[in-house]
Tab-separated table of C-alpha atoms in Angstrom:
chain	number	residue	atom	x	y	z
V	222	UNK	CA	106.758	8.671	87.852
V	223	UNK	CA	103.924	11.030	86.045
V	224	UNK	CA	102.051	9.322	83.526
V	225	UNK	CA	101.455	10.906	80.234
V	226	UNK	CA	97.688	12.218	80.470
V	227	UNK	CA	99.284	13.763	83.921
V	228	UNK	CA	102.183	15.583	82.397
V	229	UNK	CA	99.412	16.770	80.046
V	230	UNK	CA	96.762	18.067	82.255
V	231	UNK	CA	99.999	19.474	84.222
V	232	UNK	CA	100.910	21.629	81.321
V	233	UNK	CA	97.737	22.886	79.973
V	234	UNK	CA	96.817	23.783	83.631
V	235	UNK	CA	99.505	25.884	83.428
V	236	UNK	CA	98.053	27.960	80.460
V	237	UNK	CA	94.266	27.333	81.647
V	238	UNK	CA	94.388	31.128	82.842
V	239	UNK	CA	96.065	32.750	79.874
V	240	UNK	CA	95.309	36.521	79.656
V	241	UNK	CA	95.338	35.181	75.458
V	242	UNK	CA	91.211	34.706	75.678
V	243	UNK	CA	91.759	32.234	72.795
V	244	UNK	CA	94.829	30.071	74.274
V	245	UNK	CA	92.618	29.761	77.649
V	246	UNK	CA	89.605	28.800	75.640
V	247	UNK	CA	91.451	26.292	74.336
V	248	UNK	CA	92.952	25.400	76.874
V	249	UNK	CA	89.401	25.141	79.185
V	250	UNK	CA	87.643	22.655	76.353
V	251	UNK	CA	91.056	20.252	76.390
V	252	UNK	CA	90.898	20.163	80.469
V	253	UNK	CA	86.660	19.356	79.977
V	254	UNK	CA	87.366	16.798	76.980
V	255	UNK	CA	90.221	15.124	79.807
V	256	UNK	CA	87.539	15.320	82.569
V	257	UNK	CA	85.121	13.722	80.959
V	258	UNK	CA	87.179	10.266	79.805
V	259	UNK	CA	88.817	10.548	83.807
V	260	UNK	CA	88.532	7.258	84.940
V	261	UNK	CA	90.409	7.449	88.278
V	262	UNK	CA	90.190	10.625	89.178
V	263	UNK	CA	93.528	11.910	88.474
V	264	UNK	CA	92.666	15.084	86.097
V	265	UNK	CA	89.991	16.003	88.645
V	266	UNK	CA	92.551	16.015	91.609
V	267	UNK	CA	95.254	17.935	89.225
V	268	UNK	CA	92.427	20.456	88.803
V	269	UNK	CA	91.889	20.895	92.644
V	270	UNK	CA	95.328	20.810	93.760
V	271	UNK	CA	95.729	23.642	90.643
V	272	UNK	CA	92.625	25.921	92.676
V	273	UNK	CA	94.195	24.983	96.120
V	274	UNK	CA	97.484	26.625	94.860
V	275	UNK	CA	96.262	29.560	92.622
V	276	UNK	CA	92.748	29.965	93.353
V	277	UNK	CA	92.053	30.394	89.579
V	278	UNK	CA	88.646	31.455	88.063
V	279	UNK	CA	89.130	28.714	84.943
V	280	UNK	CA	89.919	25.615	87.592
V	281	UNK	CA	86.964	26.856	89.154
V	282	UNK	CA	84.456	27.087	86.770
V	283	UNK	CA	85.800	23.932	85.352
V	284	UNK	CA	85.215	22.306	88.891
V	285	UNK	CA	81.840	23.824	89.029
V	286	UNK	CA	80.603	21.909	85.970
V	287	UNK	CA	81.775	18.104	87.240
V	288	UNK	CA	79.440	16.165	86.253
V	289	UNK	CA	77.592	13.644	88.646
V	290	UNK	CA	79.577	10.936	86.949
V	291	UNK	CA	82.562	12.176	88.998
V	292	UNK	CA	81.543	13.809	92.205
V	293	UNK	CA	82.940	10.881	94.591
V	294	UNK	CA	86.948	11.439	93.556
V	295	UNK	CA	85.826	15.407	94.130
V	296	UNK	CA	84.298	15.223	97.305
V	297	UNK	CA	87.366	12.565	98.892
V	298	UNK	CA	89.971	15.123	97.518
V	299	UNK	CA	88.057	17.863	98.892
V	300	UNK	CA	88.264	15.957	102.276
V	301	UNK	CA	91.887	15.116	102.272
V	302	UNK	CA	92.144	18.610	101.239
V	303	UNK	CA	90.129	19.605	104.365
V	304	UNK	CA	92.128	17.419	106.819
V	305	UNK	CA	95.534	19.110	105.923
V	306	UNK	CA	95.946	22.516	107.359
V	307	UNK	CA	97.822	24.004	104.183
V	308	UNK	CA	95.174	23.862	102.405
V	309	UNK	CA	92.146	23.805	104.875
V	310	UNK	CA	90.926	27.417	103.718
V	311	UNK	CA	91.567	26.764	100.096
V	312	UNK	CA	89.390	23.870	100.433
V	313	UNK	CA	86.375	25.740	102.275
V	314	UNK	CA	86.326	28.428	99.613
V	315	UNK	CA	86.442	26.036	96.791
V	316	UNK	CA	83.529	23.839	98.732
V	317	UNK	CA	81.386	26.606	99.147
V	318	UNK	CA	81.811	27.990	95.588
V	319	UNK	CA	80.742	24.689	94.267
V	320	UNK	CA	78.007	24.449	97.128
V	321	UNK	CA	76.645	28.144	95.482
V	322	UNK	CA	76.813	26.092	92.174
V	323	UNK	CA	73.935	24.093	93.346
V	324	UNK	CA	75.347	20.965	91.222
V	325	UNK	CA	73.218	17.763	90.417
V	326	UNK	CA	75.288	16.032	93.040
V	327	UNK	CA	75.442	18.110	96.048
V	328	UNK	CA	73.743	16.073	97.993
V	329	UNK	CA	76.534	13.436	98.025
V	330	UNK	CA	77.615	15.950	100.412
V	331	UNK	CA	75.715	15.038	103.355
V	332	UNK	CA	76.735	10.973	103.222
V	333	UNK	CA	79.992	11.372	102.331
V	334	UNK	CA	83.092	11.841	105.106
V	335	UNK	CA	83.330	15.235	103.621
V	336	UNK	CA	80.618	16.231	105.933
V	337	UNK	CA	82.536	15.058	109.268
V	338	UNK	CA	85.392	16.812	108.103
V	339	UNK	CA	83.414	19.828	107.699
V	340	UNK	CA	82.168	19.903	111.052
V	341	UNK	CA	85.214	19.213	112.227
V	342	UNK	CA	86.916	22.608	111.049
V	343	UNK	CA	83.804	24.489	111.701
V	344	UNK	CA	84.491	24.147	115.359
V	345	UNK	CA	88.674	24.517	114.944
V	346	UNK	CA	89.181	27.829	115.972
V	347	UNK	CA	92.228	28.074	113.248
V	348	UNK	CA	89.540	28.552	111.024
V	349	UNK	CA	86.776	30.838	112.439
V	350	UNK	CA	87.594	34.758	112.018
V	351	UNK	CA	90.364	34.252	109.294
């Protein structure tokens, strides 16, 4: 069973790229308010799961701007996102957008398991030449 703040982020995800410029503005600063009092994690993985399945410009800048604060639930979602081969490519894009970003955390990167699991599809050939 969803909890409430997950039905929530659920809903306004669905409106976070709303060609109404106001609605998704909106919409953007409720989803940044929610990050920001995420405890666990669980707004943060709604966000990625919402890029992994629409690749959306909002979730994306939105994910961009995580702060320090929450950059361990990012990078282990980003991992189990990189370990399933649905959304393996998803994952890379979204990884190296937010690499690009240059965040204050990136360089979590290099102690976390993310790293092993990025070396790991750099040499699956499923990957290379898509």
């Amino acid at each position: 069973m969803m909890s409430r703040e997950q039905v929530s982020i659920s809903e306004l995800l669905l409106s976070l790229d709303s060609s109404e410029l106001q609605e998704a503005e909106l919409v953007k600063s409720a989803v940044n308010q929610q990050l920001s009092s995420d405890r666990g994690g669980a707004v943060l993985c709604s966000l990625v799961d919402y890029y992994l399945d629409c690749s959306s410009p909002q979730a994306l800048l939105l994910l961009s701007s995580v702060r320090e604060a929450h950059h361990k639930p990012l990078l282990e979602k980003l991992n189990e996102s990189l370990n399933r081969p649905a959304s393996r490519q998803a994952a890379l894009t979204l990884l190296g957008h937010l690499i690009r970003k240059q965040p204050p955390w990136v360089h979590h990167i290099s102690r976390s398991n993310l790293l092993t699991s990025l070396l790991r599809c750099l040499k699956d050939s499923d990957v290379v030449g898509r």
